Coordinates of C-alpha atoms and ligand atoms in Angstrom, one line a residue:
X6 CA 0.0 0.0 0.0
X7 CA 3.3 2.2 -0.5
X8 CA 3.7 2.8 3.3
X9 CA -0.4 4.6 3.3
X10 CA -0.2 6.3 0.5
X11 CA -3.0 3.8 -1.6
X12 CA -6.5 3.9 -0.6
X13 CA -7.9 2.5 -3.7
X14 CA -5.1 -0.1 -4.2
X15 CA -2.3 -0.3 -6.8
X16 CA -3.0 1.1 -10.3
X17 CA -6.6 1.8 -9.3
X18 CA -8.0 2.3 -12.8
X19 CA -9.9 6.0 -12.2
X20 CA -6.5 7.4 -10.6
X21 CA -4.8 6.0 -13.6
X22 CA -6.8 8.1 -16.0
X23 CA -6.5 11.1 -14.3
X24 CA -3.1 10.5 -14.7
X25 CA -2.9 9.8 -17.7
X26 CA -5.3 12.6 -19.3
X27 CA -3.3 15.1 -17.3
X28 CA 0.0 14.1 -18.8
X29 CA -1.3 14.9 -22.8
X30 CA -2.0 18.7 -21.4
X31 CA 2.1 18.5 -20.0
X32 CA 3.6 17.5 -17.3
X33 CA 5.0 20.3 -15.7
X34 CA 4.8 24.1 -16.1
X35 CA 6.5 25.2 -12.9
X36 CA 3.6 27.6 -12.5
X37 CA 0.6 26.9 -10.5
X38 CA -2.6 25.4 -12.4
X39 CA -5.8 24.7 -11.8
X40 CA -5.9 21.6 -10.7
X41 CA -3.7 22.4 -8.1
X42 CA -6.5 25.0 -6.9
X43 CA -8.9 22.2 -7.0
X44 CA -7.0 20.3 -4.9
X45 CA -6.6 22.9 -2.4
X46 CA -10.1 23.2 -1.7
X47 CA -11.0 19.8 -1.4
X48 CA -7.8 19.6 1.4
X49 CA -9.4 22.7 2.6
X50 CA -13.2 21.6 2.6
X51 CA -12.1 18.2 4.3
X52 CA -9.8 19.5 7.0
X53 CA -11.7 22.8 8.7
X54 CA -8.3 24.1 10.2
X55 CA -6.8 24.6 6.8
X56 CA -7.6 27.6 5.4
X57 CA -4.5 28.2 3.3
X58 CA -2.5 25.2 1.8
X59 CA 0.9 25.4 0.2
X60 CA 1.7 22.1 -1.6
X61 CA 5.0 20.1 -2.3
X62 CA 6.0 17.1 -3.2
X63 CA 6.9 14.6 -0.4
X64 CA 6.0 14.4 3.1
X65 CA 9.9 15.4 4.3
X66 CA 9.4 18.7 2.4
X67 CA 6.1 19.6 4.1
X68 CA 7.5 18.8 7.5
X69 CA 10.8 20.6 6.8
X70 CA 8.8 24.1 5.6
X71 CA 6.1 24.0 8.2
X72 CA 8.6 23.7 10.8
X73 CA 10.3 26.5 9.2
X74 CA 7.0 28.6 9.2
X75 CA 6.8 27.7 13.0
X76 CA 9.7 29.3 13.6
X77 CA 9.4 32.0 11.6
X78 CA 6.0 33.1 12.3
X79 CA 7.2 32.8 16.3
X80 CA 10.6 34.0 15.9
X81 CA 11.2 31.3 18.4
X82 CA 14.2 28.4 17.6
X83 CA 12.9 25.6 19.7
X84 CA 10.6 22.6 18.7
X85 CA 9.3 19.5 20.8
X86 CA 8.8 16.2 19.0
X87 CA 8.4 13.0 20.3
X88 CA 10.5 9.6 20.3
X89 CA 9.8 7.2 17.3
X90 CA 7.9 10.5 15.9
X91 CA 9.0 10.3 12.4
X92 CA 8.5 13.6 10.0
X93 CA 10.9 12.9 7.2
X94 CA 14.2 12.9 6.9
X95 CA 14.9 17.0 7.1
X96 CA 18.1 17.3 9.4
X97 CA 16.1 18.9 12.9
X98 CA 13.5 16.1 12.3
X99 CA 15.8 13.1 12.7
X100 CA 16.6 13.1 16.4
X101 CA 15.4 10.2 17.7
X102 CA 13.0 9.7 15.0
X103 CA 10.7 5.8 14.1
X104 CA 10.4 4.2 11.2
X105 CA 13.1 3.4 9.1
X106 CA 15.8 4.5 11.8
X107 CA 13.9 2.2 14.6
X108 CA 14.4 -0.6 12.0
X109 CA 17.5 -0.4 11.8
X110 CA 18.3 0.7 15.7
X111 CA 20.3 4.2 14.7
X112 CA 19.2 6.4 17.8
X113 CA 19.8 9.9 15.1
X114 CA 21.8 9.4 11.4
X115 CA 24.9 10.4 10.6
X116 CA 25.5 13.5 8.6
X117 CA 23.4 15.6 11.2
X118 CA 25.3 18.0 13.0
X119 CA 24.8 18.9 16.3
X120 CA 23.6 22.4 15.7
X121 CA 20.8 21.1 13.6
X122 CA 19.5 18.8 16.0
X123 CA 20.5 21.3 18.4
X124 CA 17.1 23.2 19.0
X125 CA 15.0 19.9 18.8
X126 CA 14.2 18.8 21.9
X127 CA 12.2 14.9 22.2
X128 CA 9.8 13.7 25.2
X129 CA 8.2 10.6 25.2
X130 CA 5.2 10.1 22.9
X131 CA 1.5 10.0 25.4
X132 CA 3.4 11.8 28.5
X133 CA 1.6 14.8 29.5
X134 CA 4.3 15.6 32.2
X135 CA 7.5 15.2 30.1
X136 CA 5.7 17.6 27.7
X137 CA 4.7 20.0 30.1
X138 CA 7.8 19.9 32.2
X139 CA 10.0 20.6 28.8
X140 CA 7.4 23.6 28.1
X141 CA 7.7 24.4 31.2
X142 CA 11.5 24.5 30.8
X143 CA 12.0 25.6 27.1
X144 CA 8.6 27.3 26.7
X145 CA 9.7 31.0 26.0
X146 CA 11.6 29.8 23.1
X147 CA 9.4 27.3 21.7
X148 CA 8.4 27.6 18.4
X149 CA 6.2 24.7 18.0
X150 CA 5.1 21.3 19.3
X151 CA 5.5 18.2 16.2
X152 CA 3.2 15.3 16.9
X153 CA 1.6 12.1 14.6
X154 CA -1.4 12.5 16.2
X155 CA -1.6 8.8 16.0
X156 CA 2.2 7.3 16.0
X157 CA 2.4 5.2 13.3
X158 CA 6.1 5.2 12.9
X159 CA 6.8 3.0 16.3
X160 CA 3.9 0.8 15.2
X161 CA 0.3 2.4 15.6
X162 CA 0.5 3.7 19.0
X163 CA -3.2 6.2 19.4
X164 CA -3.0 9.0 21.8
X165 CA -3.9 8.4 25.4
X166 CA -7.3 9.3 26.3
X167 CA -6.2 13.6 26.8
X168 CA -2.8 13.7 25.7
X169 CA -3.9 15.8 22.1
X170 CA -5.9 17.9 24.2
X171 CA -3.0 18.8 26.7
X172 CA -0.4 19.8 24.3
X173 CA -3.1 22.2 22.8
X174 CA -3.5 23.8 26.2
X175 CA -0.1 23.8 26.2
X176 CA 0.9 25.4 23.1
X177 CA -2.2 27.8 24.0
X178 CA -0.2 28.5 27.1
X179 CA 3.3 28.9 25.9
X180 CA 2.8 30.9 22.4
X181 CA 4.1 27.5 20.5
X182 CA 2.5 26.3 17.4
X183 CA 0.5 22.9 17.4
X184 CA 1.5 21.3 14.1
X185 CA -0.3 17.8 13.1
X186 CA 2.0 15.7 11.1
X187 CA -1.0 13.9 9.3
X188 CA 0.9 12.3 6.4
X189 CA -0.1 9.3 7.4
X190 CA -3.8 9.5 9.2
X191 CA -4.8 12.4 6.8
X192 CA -7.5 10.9 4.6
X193 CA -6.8 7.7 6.4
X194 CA -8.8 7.7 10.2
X195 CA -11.6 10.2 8.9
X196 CA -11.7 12.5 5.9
X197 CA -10.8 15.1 8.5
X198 CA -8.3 13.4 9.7
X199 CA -6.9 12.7 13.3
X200 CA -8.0 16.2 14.0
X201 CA -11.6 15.3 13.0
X202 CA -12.0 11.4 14.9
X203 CA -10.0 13.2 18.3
X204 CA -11.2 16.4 18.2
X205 CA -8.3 18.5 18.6
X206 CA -7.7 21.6 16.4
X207 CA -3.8 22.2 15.5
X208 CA -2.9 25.4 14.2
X209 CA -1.0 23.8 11.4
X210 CA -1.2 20.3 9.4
X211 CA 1.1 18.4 7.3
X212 CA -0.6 16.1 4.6
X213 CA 0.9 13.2 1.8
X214 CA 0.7 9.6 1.2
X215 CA -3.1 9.4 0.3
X216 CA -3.7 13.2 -0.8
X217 CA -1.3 12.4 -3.9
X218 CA -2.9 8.9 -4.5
X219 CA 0.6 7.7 -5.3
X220 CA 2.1 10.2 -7.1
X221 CA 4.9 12.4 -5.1
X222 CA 2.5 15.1 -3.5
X223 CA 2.4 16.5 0.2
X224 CA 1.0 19.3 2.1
X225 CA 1.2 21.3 4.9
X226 CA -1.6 24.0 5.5
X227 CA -3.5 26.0 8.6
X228 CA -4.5 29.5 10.1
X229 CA -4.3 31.5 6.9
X230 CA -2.6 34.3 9.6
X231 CA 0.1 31.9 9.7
X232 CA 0.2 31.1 6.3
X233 CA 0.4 34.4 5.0
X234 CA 3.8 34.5 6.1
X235 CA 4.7 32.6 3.5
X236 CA 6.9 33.8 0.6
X237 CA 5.9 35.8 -1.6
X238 CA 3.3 37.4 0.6
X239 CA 5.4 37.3 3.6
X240 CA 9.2 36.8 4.7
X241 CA 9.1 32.7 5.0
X242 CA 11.3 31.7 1.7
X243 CA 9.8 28.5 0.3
X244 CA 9.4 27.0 -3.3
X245 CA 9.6 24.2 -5.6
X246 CA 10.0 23.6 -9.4
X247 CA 8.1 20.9 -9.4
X248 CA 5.6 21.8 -6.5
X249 CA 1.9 21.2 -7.4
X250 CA 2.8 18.8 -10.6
X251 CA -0.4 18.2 -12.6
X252 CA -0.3 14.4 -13.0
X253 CA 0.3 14.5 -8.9
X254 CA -2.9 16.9 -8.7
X255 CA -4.9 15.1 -11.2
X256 CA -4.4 11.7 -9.4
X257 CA -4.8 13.7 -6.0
X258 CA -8.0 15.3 -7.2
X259 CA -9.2 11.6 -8.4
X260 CA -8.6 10.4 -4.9
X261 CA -9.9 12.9 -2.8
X262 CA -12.9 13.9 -4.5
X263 CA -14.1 9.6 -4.5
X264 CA -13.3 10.1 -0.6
X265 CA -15.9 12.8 0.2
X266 CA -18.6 9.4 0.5
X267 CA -18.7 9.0 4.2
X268 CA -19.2 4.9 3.1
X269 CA -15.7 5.0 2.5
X270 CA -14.6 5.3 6.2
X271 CA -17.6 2.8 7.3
X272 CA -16.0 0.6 5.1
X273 CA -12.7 1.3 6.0
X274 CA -13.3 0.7 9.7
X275 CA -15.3 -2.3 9.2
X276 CA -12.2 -4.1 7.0
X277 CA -9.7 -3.0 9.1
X278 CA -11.6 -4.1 12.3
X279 CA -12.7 -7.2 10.5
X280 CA -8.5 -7.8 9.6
X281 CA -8.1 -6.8 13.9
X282 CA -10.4 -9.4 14.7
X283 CA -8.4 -12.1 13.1
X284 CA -4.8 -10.9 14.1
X285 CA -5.5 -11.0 17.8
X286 CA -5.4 -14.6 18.1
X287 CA -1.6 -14.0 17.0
X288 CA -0.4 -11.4 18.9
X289 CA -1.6 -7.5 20.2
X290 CA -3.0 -5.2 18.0
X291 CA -3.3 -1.7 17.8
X292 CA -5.7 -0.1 15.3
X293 CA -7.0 3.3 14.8
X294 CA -9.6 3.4 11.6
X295 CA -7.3 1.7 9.1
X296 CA -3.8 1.6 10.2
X297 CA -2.8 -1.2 12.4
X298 CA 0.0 -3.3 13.8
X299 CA 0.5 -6.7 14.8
X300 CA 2.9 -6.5 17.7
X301 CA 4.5 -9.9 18.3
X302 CA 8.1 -11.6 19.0
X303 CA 9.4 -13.1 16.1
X304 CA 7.8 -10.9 13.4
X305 CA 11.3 -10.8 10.9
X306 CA 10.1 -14.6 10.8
X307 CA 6.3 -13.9 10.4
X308 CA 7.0 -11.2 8.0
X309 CA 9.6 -13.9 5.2
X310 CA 7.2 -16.5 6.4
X311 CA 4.1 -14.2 4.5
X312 CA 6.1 -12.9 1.5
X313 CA 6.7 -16.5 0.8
X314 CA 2.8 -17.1 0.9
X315 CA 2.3 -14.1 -1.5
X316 CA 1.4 -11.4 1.5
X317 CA 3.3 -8.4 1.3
X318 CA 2.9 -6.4 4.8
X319 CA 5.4 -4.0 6.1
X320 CA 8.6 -5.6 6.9
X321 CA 9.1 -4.3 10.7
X322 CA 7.4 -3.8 13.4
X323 CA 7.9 0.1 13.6
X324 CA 5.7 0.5 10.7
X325 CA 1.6 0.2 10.4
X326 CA -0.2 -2.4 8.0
X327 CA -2.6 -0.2 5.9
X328 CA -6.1 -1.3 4.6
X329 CA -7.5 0.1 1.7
X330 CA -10.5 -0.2 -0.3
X331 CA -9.5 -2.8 -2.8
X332 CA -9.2 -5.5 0.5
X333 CA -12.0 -7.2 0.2
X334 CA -13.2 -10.2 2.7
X335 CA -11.3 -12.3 0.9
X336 CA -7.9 -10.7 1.1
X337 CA -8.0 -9.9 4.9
X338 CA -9.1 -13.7 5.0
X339 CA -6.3 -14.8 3.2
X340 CA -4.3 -12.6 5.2
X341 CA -5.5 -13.6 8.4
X342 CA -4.8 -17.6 6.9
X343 CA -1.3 -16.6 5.6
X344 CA -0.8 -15.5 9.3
X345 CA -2.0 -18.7 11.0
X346 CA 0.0 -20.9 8.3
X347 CA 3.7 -18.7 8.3
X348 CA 3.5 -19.4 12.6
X349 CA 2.8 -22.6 12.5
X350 CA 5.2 -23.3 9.8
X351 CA 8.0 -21.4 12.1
X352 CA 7.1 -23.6 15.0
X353 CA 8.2 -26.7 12.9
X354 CA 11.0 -24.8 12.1
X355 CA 10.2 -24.1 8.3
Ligands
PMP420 N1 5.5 12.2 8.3 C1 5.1 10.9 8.6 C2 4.1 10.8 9.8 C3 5.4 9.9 7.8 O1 4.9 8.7 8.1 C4 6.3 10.1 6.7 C5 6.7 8.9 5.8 N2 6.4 7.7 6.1 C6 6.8 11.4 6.5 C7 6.4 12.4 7.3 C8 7.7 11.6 5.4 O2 7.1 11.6 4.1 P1 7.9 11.3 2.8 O3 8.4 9.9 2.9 O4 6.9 11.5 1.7 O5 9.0 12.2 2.8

């Protein structure tokens, strides 16, 4: 499901199409288009807290230039992320960051020096205290607080019952900026997004992964007095040749506009529950709407043992399985077989 970003599975025949009737008008102009305004309304219709929307063209990027907003808009240095928060791979971002780096056990990568990482400061994900004691500490100079809503980059971990709620008082309290990183629950745990199913307004929002259908497309967006101070209306430098690319648009608009059916996200939740239901028996699961994780010992095992039975799920457990629409009953049967035949194959020592 390229790590989220597929909600009507590969090669989905309308995205296709869009793609391809937007490539005979040309594939890039470097200047904005229409469909790129289309897009930005139906970002902006589904997700209230965006009034403005500046778009780019990965996740990484969007991170990178909302943080640099942040900090701009504030004049403050400081921002507070969380461990095994991942937000791209932009230098400040990559102190102790999930995904890809949990994999592979590096606490930061190399090539980031210190006075990058210097003004990021990281609390454990779900603790209200660590959060308010480092606002407490750092507060005057915090820019902004960076949180998945929903971690999905240590496996799915949701948000304790009041921990969204508290950093907004927070960043109320200490002139920070509440950014969303929603590349991954964007479009994914309600049309609105994590901010919709908890309840919990940010002040800005990144968006990718399913707002590009699977071409390279990301977002970030919010209170259009922030986003004013953008270049060229305000002081905040940020660009991109390719920014806004019509085929990414067109397959974006395809995507998006199929997802204002609130069916969609019934179906969604009753899949992914459905695919819950049968992991259980195999280990813990945690599931918000449809992104999910197994959590288990042994899953480097389970993972070889369901490749070889034709079952492709993300290959650690740092990572989130993601259901779309084209998993029918049958494939989250399958995958729920595949599952029960790759352990007990591993307990005979296949
Ligand atoms: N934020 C989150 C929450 C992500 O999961 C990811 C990618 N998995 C990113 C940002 C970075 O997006 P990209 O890979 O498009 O740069």
């Amino acid at each position: 499901m390229s790590w989220g970003a597929l909600l009507f599975g590969h090669a989905d025949p309308e995205t296709v199409e869009a793609v391809r009737e937007a490539a005979l008008d040309g594939t890039s102009f470097g200047a904005p288009t229409e469909r790129e305004v289309e897009l930005a309304e139906e970002i902006a219709d589904a997700v209230p807290s965006i009034e403005m929307v500046r778009l780019v063209s990965s996740g990484t990027e969007a991170a990178m230039s909302a943080i640099r907003l942040a900090r701009g808009y504030t004049r403050r240095d400081r921002i507070l992320k969380f461990e095994g928060g991942y937000h791209g791979h932009a230098d400040a971002l990559l102190a102790s960051a999930g995904s890809g780096l949990a994999t592979l056990g590096l606490p930061a990568s190399a090539g980031v020096t210190t006075g990058a990482a210097r003004d990021t400061i990281v609390v454990p994900y779900n603790d209200v205290d660590a959060t308010a004691a480092a606002v407490e500490r750092y507060g005057e100079g915090l820019a902004a607080i960076l949180v998945e809503p929903v971690a999905g980059n240590i496996g799915v971990v949701p948000p304790r019952d009041g921990f969204l709620e508290a950093l907004r008082a927070l960043c109320d309290a200490s002139g920070a900026l509440l950014v969303f990183d929603e590349v991954i629950t964007g479009f994914r745990v309600a049309r609105g997004g994590a901010q919709e199913r908890f309840g919990v307004t940010p002040d800005l929002t990144i968006l990718g992964k399913i707002i590009g259908g699977g071409l390279p497309l990301a977002a970030f967006g919010g209170r259009g007095e922030i986003m004013e101070r953008l270049a060229p209306s305000g002081d905040v430098y940020q660009a991109g040749t390719l920014s806004g690319n019509p085929l990414a648009t067109a397959a974006g608009i395809s995507v998006l506009r199929r997802l204002r059916d609130p069916v969609v996200y019934e179906e969604l939740e009753r899949r992914a529950s459905e695919l819950e239901r049968g992991l259980r028996r195999f280990g813990g699961v945690q599931r918000v709407g449809a992104m999910l994780t197994l959590f288990r010992p042994g899953y480097d095992e389970l993972f070889r043992g369901l490749v070889r039975r034709g079952v492709y799920v993300a290959p650690s457990q740092y990572e989130a399985m993601f259901v779309s629409l084209a998993h029918g009953d049958e494939e989250i049967e399958r995958t729920v077989e595949a599952v029960r035949d790759a352990l007990a194959d591993d307990r005979v020592g296949g």
